[in-house]
Tab-separated table of C-alpha atoms and ligand atoms in Angstrom:
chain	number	residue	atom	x	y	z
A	1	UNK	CA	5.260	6.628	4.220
A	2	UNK	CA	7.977	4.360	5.449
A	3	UNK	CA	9.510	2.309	3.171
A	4	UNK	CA	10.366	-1.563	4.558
A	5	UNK	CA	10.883	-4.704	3.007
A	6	UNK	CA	11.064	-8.413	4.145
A	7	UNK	CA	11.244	-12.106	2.448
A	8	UNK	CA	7.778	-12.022	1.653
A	9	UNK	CA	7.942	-9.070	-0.311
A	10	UNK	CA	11.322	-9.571	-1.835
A	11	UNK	CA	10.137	-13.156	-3.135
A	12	UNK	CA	7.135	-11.060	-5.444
A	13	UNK	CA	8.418	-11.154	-9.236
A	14	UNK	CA	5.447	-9.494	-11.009
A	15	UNK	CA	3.014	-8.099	-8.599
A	16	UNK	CA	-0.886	-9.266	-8.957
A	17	UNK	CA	-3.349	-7.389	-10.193
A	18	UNK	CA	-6.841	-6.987	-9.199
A	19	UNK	CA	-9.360	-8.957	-11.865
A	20	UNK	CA	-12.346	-6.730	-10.241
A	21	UNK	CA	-12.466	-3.496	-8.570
A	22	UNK	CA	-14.800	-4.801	-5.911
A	23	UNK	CA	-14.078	-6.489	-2.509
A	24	UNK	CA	-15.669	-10.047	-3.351
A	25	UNK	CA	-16.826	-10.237	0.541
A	26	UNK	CA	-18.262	-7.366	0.531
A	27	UNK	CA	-20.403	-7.688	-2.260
A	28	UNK	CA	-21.624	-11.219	-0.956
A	29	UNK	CA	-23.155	-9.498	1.756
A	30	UNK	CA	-24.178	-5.839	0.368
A	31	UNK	CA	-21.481	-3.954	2.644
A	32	UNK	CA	-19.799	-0.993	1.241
A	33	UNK	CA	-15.741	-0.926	1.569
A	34	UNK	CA	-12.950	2.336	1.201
A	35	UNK	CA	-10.238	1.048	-0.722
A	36	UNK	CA	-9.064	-2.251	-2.277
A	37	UNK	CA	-6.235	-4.538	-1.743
A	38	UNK	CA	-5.098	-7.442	-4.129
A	39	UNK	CA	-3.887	-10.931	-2.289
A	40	UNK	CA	-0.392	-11.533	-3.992
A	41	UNK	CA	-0.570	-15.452	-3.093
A	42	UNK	CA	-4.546	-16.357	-4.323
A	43	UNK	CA	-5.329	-13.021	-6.149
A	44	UNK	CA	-8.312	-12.363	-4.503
A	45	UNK	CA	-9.267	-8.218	-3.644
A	46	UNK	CA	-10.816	-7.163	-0.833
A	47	UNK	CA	-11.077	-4.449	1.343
A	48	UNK	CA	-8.489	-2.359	3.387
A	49	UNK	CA	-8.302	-2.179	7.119
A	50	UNK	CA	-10.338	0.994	6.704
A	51	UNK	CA	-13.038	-0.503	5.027
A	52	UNK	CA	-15.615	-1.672	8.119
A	53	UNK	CA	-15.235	-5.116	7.586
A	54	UNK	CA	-11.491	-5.136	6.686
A	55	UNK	CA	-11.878	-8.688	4.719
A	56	UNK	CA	-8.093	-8.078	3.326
A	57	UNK	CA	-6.504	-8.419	6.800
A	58	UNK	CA	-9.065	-11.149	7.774
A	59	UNK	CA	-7.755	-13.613	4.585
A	60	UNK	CA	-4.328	-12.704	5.437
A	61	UNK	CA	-4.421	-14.172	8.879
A	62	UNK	CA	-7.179	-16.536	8.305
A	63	UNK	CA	-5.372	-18.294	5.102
A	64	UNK	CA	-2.059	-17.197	5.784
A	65	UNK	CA	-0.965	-15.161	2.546
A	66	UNK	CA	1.071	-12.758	3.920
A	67	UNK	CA	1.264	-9.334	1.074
A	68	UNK	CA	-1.604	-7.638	-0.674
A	69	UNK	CA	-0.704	-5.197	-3.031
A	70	UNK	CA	-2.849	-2.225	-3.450
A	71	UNK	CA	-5.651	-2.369	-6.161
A	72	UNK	CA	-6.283	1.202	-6.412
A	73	UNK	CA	-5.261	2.789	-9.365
A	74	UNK	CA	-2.120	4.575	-9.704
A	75	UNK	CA	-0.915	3.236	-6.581
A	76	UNK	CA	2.165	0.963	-6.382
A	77	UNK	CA	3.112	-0.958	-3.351
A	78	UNK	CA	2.964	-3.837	-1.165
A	79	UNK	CA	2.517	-4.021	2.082
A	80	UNK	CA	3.301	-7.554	4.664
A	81	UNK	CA	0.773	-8.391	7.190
A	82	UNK	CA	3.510	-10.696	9.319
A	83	UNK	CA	5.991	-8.180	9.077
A	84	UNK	CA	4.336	-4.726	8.753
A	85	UNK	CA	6.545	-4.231	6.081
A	86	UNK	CA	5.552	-2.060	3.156
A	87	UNK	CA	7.719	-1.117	-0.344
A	88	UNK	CA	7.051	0.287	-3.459
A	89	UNK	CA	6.980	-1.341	-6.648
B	101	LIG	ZN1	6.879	-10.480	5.173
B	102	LIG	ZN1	-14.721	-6.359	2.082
B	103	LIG	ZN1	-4.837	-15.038	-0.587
Protein backbone atom coordinates (compact mmCIF):
# COMPACT_ATOMS: atom_id res chain seq x y z
CA UNK A 1 0.00 0.00 0.00
CA UNK A 2 1.49 3.29 -0.99
CA UNK A 3 1.87 5.68 1.44
CA UNK A 4 1.00 9.60 0.23
CA UNK A 5 0.01 12.57 1.90
CA UNK A 6 -1.40 16.04 0.88
CA UNK A 7 -2.94 19.34 2.70
CA UNK A 8 -6.05 17.71 3.27
CA UNK A 9 -4.69 15.02 5.15
CA UNK A 10 -1.95 16.87 6.90
CA UNK A 11 -4.64 19.50 8.23
CA UNK A 12 -6.52 16.18 10.28
CA UNK A 13 -5.57 16.62 14.14
CA UNK A 14 -7.59 13.73 15.68
CA UNK A 15 -9.05 11.55 13.08
CA UNK A 16 -13.08 10.87 13.22
CA UNK A 17 -14.52 8.04 14.24
CA UNK A 18 -17.43 6.21 13.02
CA UNK A 19 -20.68 6.73 15.57
CA UNK A 20 -22.30 3.52 13.70
CA UNK A 21 -20.92 0.65 11.93
CA UNK A 22 -23.47 0.95 9.17
CA UNK A 23 -23.41 2.96 5.87
CA UNK A 24 -26.44 5.42 6.71
CA UNK A 25 -27.39 5.29 2.76
CA UNK A 26 -27.42 2.09 2.60
CA UNK A 27 -29.60 1.29 5.26
CA UNK A 28 -32.19 3.99 3.98
CA UNK A 29 -32.69 1.93 1.13
CA UNK A 30 -32.06 -1.88 2.34
CA UNK A 31 -28.71 -2.27 0.19
CA UNK A 32 -25.96 -4.27 1.60
CA UNK A 33 -22.28 -2.54 1.53
CA UNK A 34 -18.36 -4.27 1.98
CA UNK A 35 -16.58 -2.03 4.11
CA UNK A 36 -17.04 1.36 5.83
CA UNK A 37 -15.48 4.68 5.55
CA UNK A 38 -15.84 7.65 8.08
CA UNK A 39 -16.21 11.42 6.43
CA UNK A 40 -13.41 13.39 8.37
CA UNK A 41 -15.26 16.88 7.57
CA UNK A 42 -19.27 15.89 8.57
CA UNK A 43 -18.59 12.45 10.25
CA UNK A 44 -20.91 10.65 8.40
CA UNK A 45 -19.90 6.55 7.36
CA UNK A 46 -20.71 5.08 4.42
CA UNK A 47 -19.65 2.65 2.16
CA UNK A 48 -16.32 2.02 0.22
CA UNK A 49 -15.91 2.14 -3.50
CA UNK A 50 -16.36 -1.62 -3.30
CA UNK A 51 -19.52 -1.55 -1.76
CA UNK A 52 -22.20 -1.46 -4.97
CA UNK A 53 -23.40 1.77 -4.31
CA UNK A 54 -20.09 3.38 -3.18
CA UNK A 55 -22.08 6.29 -1.14
CA UNK A 56 -18.48 7.32 0.47
CA UNK A 57 -17.05 8.51 -2.88
CA UNK A 58 -20.51 9.89 -3.93
CA UNK A 59 -20.55 12.51 -0.60
CA UNK A 60 -17.04 13.23 -1.26
CA UNK A 61 -17.62 14.70 -4.65
CA UNK A 62 -21.16 15.58 -4.19
CA UNK A 63 -20.45 17.78 -0.83
CA UNK A 64 -16.97 18.28 -1.33
CA UNK A 65 -15.23 16.75 1.91
CA UNK A 66 -12.29 15.56 0.60
CA UNK A 67 -10.74 12.41 3.35
CA UNK A 68 -12.64 9.54 4.86
CA UNK A 69 -10.87 7.62 7.20
CA UNK A 70 -11.50 3.99 7.40
CA UNK A 71 -14.20 2.75 9.93
CA UNK A 72 -13.21 -0.75 10.03
CA UNK A 73 -11.73 -1.89 13.00
CA UNK A 74 -8.14 -2.14 13.48
CA UNK A 75 -7.51 -0.24 10.48
CA UNK A 76 -5.74 3.16 10.55
CA UNK A 77 -5.60 5.46 7.64
CA UNK A 78 -6.90 8.10 5.53
CA UNK A 79 -7.23 8.25 2.27
CA UNK A 80 -7.97 11.90 -0.15
CA UNK A 81 -10.49 11.68 -2.81
CA UNK A 82 -8.96 15.07 -4.69
CA UNK A 83 -5.64 13.88 -4.37
CA UNK A 84 -5.62 10.04 -4.25
CA UNK A 85 -3.54 10.41 -1.46
CA UNK A 86 -3.60 7.87 1.33
CA UNK A 87 -1.40 7.78 4.94
CA UNK A 88 -1.52 6.06 7.96
CA UNK A 89 -2.44 7.32 11.18
ZN1 LIG B 1 -6.02 16.12 -0.35
ZN1 LIG C 1 -23.73 2.81 1.25
ZN1 LIG D 1 -18.79 14.78 4.79
Amino acid sequence: MASKSCPHIKAIRSVRQPERRECEECVKIAATWVHLRTCQECGVTLCCDSSPNRHASKHASASGHPVIASAEPGERWLYCYPDAALAKY
